[in-house]
Amino acid sequence: MEDGLALLDGASVEDADVPNALGRLASTVAEVGDFAAMRESIQAGDHERFDDELEDLLRLNAVLTAAVKQDRDALVRRLKVTRESRRELARQVGGAPGGAGNRCDVSG
């Protein structure tokens, strides 16, 4: 989880490692399975340590999930701006007089 947070913190939008790393984290957590059953499989003297580490893991997961949501929301906003820009550009091109865009007279 800590590696995932560090990766998100320093990653650019185009970084292909981010989805791969998040996929690995999700599959690792899924493989762990039932935390209660895992807790019962350890010695009673280690339960407090297990509980503390599980709590830390769940906090990191919450922070990581929030960071991913924030990045996703920013991406959605960028996509909306891009779509609106394309629509506006299409309107401008559609309203140009015939032959416009073929040449430019800069003599003056």
N, CA and C atoms as an extended XYZ file, in Angstrom:
324
Properties=species:S:1:pos:R:3:atomname:S:1:resname:S:1:resid:I:1 pbc="F F F"
N         0.821       -1.186        0.000 N   MET     1
C         0.000        0.000        0.000 CA  MET     1
C         0.868        1.253        0.000 C   MET     1
N         1.913        1.243        0.818 N   GLU     2
C         2.809        2.398        0.858 CA  GLU     2
C         3.440        2.636       -0.503 C   GLU     2
N         3.834        1.568       -1.190 N   ASP     3
C         4.406        1.705       -2.526 CA  ASP     3
C         3.377        2.276       -3.491 C   ASP     3
N         2.131        1.856       -3.354 N   GLY     4
C         1.070        2.375       -4.211 CA  GLY     4
C         0.853        3.860       -4.005 C   GLY     4
N         0.875        4.298       -2.759 N   LEU     5
C         0.717        5.722       -2.470 CA  LEU     5
C         1.897        6.522       -3.013 C   LEU     5
N         3.094        6.006       -2.852 N   ALA     6
C         4.272        6.695       -3.375 CA  ALA     6
C         4.209        6.796       -4.893 C   ALA     6
N         3.752        5.738       -5.535 N   LEU     7
C         3.630        5.736       -6.986 CA  LEU     7
C         2.615        6.782       -7.439 C   LEU     7
N         1.474        6.833       -6.793 N   LEU     8
C         0.457        7.825       -7.164 CA  LEU     8
C         0.955        9.238       -6.922 C   LEU     8
N         1.684        9.432       -5.844 N   ASP     9
C         2.149       10.760       -5.487 CA  ASP     9
C         3.105       11.309       -6.540 C   ASP     9
N         3.954       10.452       -7.089 N   GLY    10
C         4.958       10.923       -8.028 CA  GLY    10
C         4.638       10.653       -9.476 C   GLY    10
N         3.470       10.107       -9.776 N   ALA    11
C         3.155        9.680      -11.139 CA  ALA    11
C         2.558       10.809      -11.958 C   ALA    11
N         2.836       10.754      -13.243 N   SER    12
C         2.185       11.670      -14.167 CA  SER    12
C         0.923       11.003      -14.691 C   SER    12
N         0.091       11.788      -15.347 N   VAL    13
C        -1.177       11.266      -15.862 CA  VAL    13
C        -0.931       10.168      -16.887 C   VAL    13
N         0.157       10.283      -17.642 N   GLU    14
C         0.435        9.323      -18.704 CA  GLU    14
C         1.162        8.067      -18.214 C   GLU    14
N         1.489        7.983      -16.952 N   ASP    15
C         2.293        6.885      -16.418 CA  ASP    15
C         1.515        5.573      -16.457 C   ASP    15
N         1.992        4.630      -17.265 N   ALA    16
C         1.311        3.342      -17.415 CA  ALA    16
C         1.517        2.438      -16.202 C   ALA    16
N         2.471        2.745      -15.351 N   ASP    17
C         2.723        1.911      -14.176 CA  ASP    17
C         1.613        2.019      -13.133 C   ASP    17
N         0.895        3.131      -13.116 N   VAL    18
C        -0.123        3.344      -12.083 CA  VAL    18
C        -1.225        2.286      -12.150 C   VAL    18
N        -1.891        2.098      -13.311 N   PRO    19
C        -2.943        1.075      -13.312 CA  PRO    19
C        -2.412       -0.322      -13.028 C   PRO    19
N        -1.199       -0.623      -13.500 N   ASN    20
C        -0.607       -1.936      -13.236 CA  ASN    20
C        -0.359       -2.127      -11.740 C   ASN    20
N         0.176       -1.110      -11.087 N   ALA    21
C         0.457       -1.202       -9.653 CA  ALA    21
C        -0.831       -1.322       -8.854 C   ALA    21
N        -1.845       -0.545       -9.227 N   LEU    22
C        -3.112       -0.618       -8.509 CA  LEU    22
C        -3.758       -1.987       -8.705 C   LEU    22
N        -3.620       -2.554       -9.886 N   GLY    23
C        -4.141       -3.900      -10.131 CA  GLY    23
C        -3.443       -4.931       -9.268 C   GLY    23
N        -2.121       -4.801       -9.125 N   ARG    24
C        -1.369       -5.733       -8.277 CA  ARG    24
C        -1.795       -5.598       -6.818 C   ARG    24
N        -2.007       -4.362       -6.366 N   LEU    25
C        -2.446       -4.155       -4.986 CA  LEU    25
C        -3.812       -4.781       -4.757 C   LEU    25
N        -4.729       -4.557       -5.680 N   ALA    26
C        -6.082       -5.106       -5.531 CA  ALA    26
C        -6.055       -6.629       -5.515 C   ALA    26
N        -5.241       -7.233       -6.377 N   SER    27
C        -5.196       -8.694       -6.412 CA  SER    27
C        -4.534       -9.252       -5.151 C   SER    27
N        -3.549       -8.549       -4.614 N   THR    28
C        -2.903       -8.999       -3.383 CA  THR    28
C        -3.887       -8.975       -2.214 C   THR    28
N        -4.654       -7.891       -2.110 N   VAL    29
C        -5.636       -7.793       -1.027 CA  VAL    29
C        -6.700       -8.873       -1.200 C   VAL    29
N        -7.115       -9.125       -2.439 N   ALA    30
C        -8.128      -10.160       -2.692 CA  ALA    30
C        -7.600      -11.549       -2.345 C   ALA    30
N        -6.315      -11.793       -2.587 N   GLU    31
C        -5.720      -13.095       -2.291 CA  GLU    31
C        -5.627      -13.361       -0.794 C   GLU    31
N        -5.509      -12.283       -0.032 N   VAL    32
C        -5.388      -12.443        1.423 CA  VAL    32
C        -6.610      -13.155        1.970 C   VAL    32
N        -7.767      -12.778        1.459 N   GLY    33
C        -8.986      -13.468        1.870 CA  GLY    33
C        -9.558      -12.959        3.174 C   GLY    33
N        -9.972      -13.855        3.996 N   ASP    34
C       -10.684      -13.555        5.228 CA  ASP    34
C        -9.702      -13.178        6.341 C   ASP    34
N        -9.734      -11.895        6.750 N   PHE    35
C        -8.820      -11.429        7.788 CA  PHE    35
C        -9.123      -12.081        9.142 C   PHE    35
N       -10.389      -12.340        9.409 N   ALA    36
C       -10.751      -12.969       10.686 CA  ALA    36
C       -10.165      -14.372       10.772 C   ALA    36
N       -10.252      -15.113        9.677 N   ALA    37
C        -9.682      -16.465        9.666 CA  ALA    37
C        -8.168      -16.399        9.789 C   ALA    37
N        -7.561      -15.403        9.143 N   MET    38
C        -6.108      -15.242        9.244 CA  MET    38
C        -5.711      -14.929       10.680 C   MET    38
N        -6.506      -14.091       11.354 N   ARG    39
C        -6.210      -13.714       12.734 CA  ARG    39
C        -6.261      -14.932       13.647 C   ARG    39
N        -7.231      -15.798       13.402 N   GLU    40
C        -7.373      -16.993       14.227 CA  GLU    40
C        -6.223      -17.983       14.009 C   GLU    40
N        -5.548      -17.865       12.886 N   SER    41
C        -4.462      -18.807       12.600 CA  SER    41
C        -3.137      -18.413       13.263 C   SER    41
N        -3.085      -17.229       13.857 N   ILE    42
C        -1.846      -16.812       14.520 CA  ILE    42
C        -1.975      -16.997       16.031 C   ILE    42
N        -0.854      -16.974       16.703 N   GLN    43
C        -0.847      -17.167       18.157 CA  GLN    43
C        -1.538      -15.992       18.851 C   GLN    43
N        -2.177      -16.295       19.974 N   ALA    44
C        -2.937      -15.288       20.709 CA  ALA    44
C        -2.070      -14.093       21.112 C   ALA    44
N        -0.824      -14.319       21.400 N   GLY    45
C         0.078      -13.239       21.797 CA  GLY    45
C         0.359      -12.257       20.677 C   GLY    45
N         0.119      -12.661       19.447 N   ASP    46
C         0.375      -11.791       18.300 CA  ASP    46
C        -0.880      -11.095       17.782 C   ASP    46
N        -2.022      -11.315       18.429 N   HIS    47
C        -3.278      -10.715       17.953 CA  HIS    47
C        -3.242       -9.190       17.977 C   HIS    47
N        -2.686       -8.615       19.043 N   GLU    48
C        -2.651       -7.152       19.133 CA  GLU    48
C        -1.809       -6.560       18.004 C   GLU    48
N        -0.663       -7.159       17.753 N   ARG    49
C         0.196       -6.688       16.654 CA  ARG    49
C        -0.514       -6.849       15.312 C   ARG    49
N        -1.187       -7.981       15.120 N   PHE    50
C        -1.932       -8.223       13.890 CA  PHE    50
C        -3.015       -7.156       13.717 C   PHE    50
N        -3.742       -6.876       14.806 N   ASP    51
C        -4.810       -5.878       14.754 CA  ASP    51
C        -4.253       -4.498       14.388 C   ASP    51
N        -3.126       -4.129       14.986 N   ASP    52
C        -2.510       -2.827       14.698 CA  ASP    52
C        -2.083       -2.740       13.232 C   ASP    52
N        -1.466       -3.795       12.731 N   GLU    53
C        -1.007       -3.779       11.346 CA  GLU    53
C        -2.181       -3.811       10.366 C   GLU    53
N        -3.226       -4.525       10.718 N   LEU    54
C        -4.415       -4.544        9.876 CA  LEU    54
C        -5.062       -3.160        9.854 C   LEU    54
N        -5.103       -2.501       10.994 N   GLU    55
C        -5.656       -1.149       11.052 CA  GLU    55
C        -4.848       -0.197       10.161 C   GLU    55
N        -3.521       -0.293       10.222 N   ASP    56
C        -2.664        0.529        9.361 CA  ASP    56
C        -2.929        0.239        7.885 C   ASP    56
N        -3.067       -1.033        7.567 N   LEU    57
C        -3.334       -1.435        6.184 CA  LEU    57
C        -4.665       -0.860        5.701 C   LEU    57
N        -5.685       -0.913        6.539 N   LEU    58
C        -6.987       -0.390        6.152 CA  LEU    58
C        -6.956        1.126        5.991 C   LEU    58
N        -6.186        1.810        6.821 N   ARG    59
C        -6.038        3.267        6.668 CA  ARG    59
C        -5.334        3.605        5.361 C   ARG    59
N        -4.261        2.882        5.074 N   LEU    60
C        -3.546        3.108        3.813 CA  LEU    60
C        -4.456        2.835        2.623 C   LEU    60
N        -5.258        1.801        2.716 N   ASN    61
C        -6.195        1.483        1.644 CA  ASN    61
C        -7.197        2.623        1.448 C   ASN    61
N        -7.673        3.198        2.540 N   ALA    62
C        -8.619        4.310        2.443 CA  ALA    62
C        -7.971        5.521        1.780 C   ALA    62
N        -6.737        5.808        2.157 N   VAL    63
C        -6.023        6.943        1.561 CA  VAL    63
C        -5.772        6.686        0.079 C   VAL    63
N        -5.353        5.488       -0.253 N   LEU    64
C        -5.093        5.125       -1.638 CA  LEU    64
C        -6.373        5.202       -2.468 C   LEU    64
N        -7.459        4.707       -1.929 N   THR    65
C        -8.743        4.754       -2.627 CA  THR    65
C        -9.161        6.202       -2.871 C   THR    65
N        -8.991        7.061       -1.871 N   ALA    66
C        -9.340        8.479       -2.026 CA  ALA    66
C        -8.466        9.147       -3.082 C   ALA    66
N        -7.174        8.810       -3.107 N   ALA    67
C        -6.261        9.388       -4.102 CA  ALA    67
C        -6.652        8.965       -5.511 C   ALA    67
N        -7.017        7.708       -5.676 N   VAL    68
C        -7.434        7.218       -6.993 CA  VAL    68
C        -8.724        7.907       -7.418 C   VAL    68
N        -9.659        8.070       -6.495 N   LYS    69
C       -10.915        8.748       -6.815 CA  LYS    69
C       -10.653       10.196       -7.225 C   LYS    69
N        -9.765       10.861       -6.511 N   GLN    70
C        -9.433       12.246       -6.824 CA  GLN    70
C        -8.816       12.336       -8.225 C   GLN    70
N        -7.904       11.433       -8.550 N   ASP    71
C        -7.295       11.417       -9.881 CA  ASP    71
C        -8.335       11.117      -10.952 C   ASP    71
N        -9.241       10.185      -10.663 N   ARG    72
C       -10.297        9.848      -11.620 CA  ARG    72
C       -11.204       11.048      -11.856 C   ARG    72
N       -11.576       11.752      -10.791 N   ASP    73
C       -12.432       12.923      -10.926 CA  ASP    73
C       -11.744       14.025      -11.741 C   ASP    73
N       -10.451       14.205      -11.531 N   ALA    74
C        -9.701       15.200      -12.319 CA  ALA    74
C        -9.677       14.813      -13.790 C   ALA    74
N        -9.524       13.534      -14.063 N   LEU    75
C        -9.514       13.065      -15.449 CA  LEU    75
C       -10.878       13.284      -16.104 C   LEU    75
N       -11.942       13.013      -15.380 N   VAL    76
C       -13.290       13.238      -15.915 CA  VAL    76
C       -13.484       14.716      -16.235 C   VAL    76
N       -13.015       15.602      -15.361 N   ARG    77
C       -13.128       17.041      -15.626 CA  ARG    77
C       -12.352       17.422      -16.881 C   ARG    77
N       -11.151       16.873      -17.054 N   ARG    78
C       -10.353       17.171      -18.256 CA  ARG    78
C       -11.051       16.682      -19.516 C   ARG    78
N       -11.659       15.507      -19.439 N   LEU    79
C       -12.383       14.974      -20.593 CA  LEU    79
C       -13.565       15.873      -20.963 C   LEU    79
N       -14.284       16.376      -19.974 N   LYS    80
C       -15.412       17.277      -20.244 CA  LYS    80
C       -14.936       18.557      -20.920 C   LYS    80
N       -13.836       19.125      -20.431 N   VAL    81
C       -13.290       20.343      -21.030 CA  VAL    81
C       -12.863       20.071      -22.471 C   VAL    81
N       -12.240       18.927      -22.708 N   THR    82
C       -11.804       18.576      -24.053 CA  THR    82
C       -12.994       18.426      -24.991 C   THR    82
N       -14.040       17.755      -24.547 N   ARG    83
C       -15.244       17.596      -25.379 CA  ARG    83
C       -15.864       18.938      -25.721 C   ARG    83
N       -15.972       19.815      -24.718 N   GLU    84
C       -16.539       21.143      -24.969 CA  GLU    84
C       -15.664       21.928      -25.941 C   GLU    84
N       -14.361       21.816      -25.813 N   SER    85
C       -13.450       22.516      -26.724 CA  SER    85
C       -13.623       22.010      -28.149 C   SER    85
N       -13.751       20.693      -28.293 N   ARG    86
C       -13.949       20.123      -29.631 CA  ARG    86
C       -15.272       20.584      -30.227 C   ARG    86
N       -16.330       20.639      -29.431 N   ARG    87
C       -17.627       21.106      -29.921 CA  ARG    87
C       -17.547       22.566      -30.367 C   ARG    87
N       -16.887       23.375      -29.555 N   GLU    88
C       -16.745       24.790      -29.891 CA  GLU    88
C       -15.927       24.953      -31.171 C   GLU    88
N       -14.880       24.205      -31.317 N   LEU    89
C       -14.067       24.259      -32.529 CA  LEU    89
C       -14.882       23.824      -33.746 C   LEU    89
N       -15.686       22.777      -33.596 N   ALA    90
C       -16.528       22.319      -34.701 CA  ALA    90
C       -17.540       23.397      -35.075 C   ALA    90
N       -18.098       24.114      -34.104 N   ARG    91
C       -19.028       25.205      -34.389 CA  ARG    91
C       -18.340       26.319      -35.150 C   ARG    91
N       -17.122       26.645      -34.723 N   GLN    92
C       -16.382       27.720      -35.393 CA  GLN    92
C       -16.034       27.341      -36.825 C   GLN    92
N       -15.608       26.121      -37.048 N   VAL    93
C       -15.257       25.670      -38.391 CA  VAL    93
C       -16.503       25.629      -39.263 C   VAL    93
N       -17.612       25.177      -38.697 N   GLY    94
C       -18.857       25.100      -39.456 CA  GLY    94
C       -19.379       26.467      -39.861 C   GLY    94
N       -19.065       27.493      -39.128 N   GLY    95
C       -19.554       28.837      -39.432 CA  GLY    95
C       -18.607       29.651      -40.290 C   GLY    95
N       -17.479       29.089      -40.699 N   ALA    96
C       -16.510       29.824      -41.508 CA  ALA    96
C       -17.012       29.933      -42.941 C   ALA    96
N       -16.735       31.066      -43.620 N   PRO    97
C       -17.168       31.214      -45.006 CA  PRO    97
C       -16.486       30.206      -45.915 C   PRO    97
N       -17.103       29.916      -47.052 N   GLY    98
C       -16.549       28.948      -47.996 CA  GLY    98
C       -15.142       29.322      -48.412 C   GLY    98
N       -14.304       28.348      -48.520 N   GLY    99
C       -12.909       28.575      -48.904 CA  GLY    99
C       -12.019       28.999      -47.755 C   GLY    99
N       -12.598       29.254      -46.623 N   ALA   100
C       -11.801       29.684      -45.470 CA  ALA   100
C       -10.891       28.547      -45.044 C   ALA   100
N        -9.719       28.914      -44.673 N   GLY   101
C        -8.770       27.928      -44.194 CA  GLY   101
C        -7.849       27.411      -45.273 C   GLY   101
N        -8.133       27.752      -46.508 N   ASN   102
C        -7.276       27.265      -47.604 CA  ASN   102
C        -6.038       28.125      -47.785 C   ASN   102
N        -6.142       29.400      -47.528 N   ARG   103
C        -4.987       30.295      -47.660 CA  ARG   103
C        -5.141       31.478      -46.728 C   ARG   103
N        -4.057       32.136      -46.543 N   CYS   104
C        -4.064       33.260      -45.621 CA  CYS   104
C        -3.309       34.416      -46.281 C   CYS   104
N        -3.964       35.546      -46.420 N   ASP   105
C        -3.342       36.720      -47.015 CA  ASP   105
C        -2.788       37.578      -45.895 C   ASP   105
N        -1.489       37.612      -45.802 N   VAL   106
C        -0.853       38.414      -44.739 CA  VAL   106
C        -0.225       39.659      -45.287 C   VAL   106
N        -0.425       39.931      -46.576 N   SER   107
C         0.126       41.174      -47.129 CA  SER   107
C        -0.664       42.338      -46.567 C   SER   107
N        -0.023       43.363      -46.330 N   GLY   108
C        -0.853       44.329      -45.708 CA  GLY   108
C        -0.417       45.677      -45.769 C   GLY   108
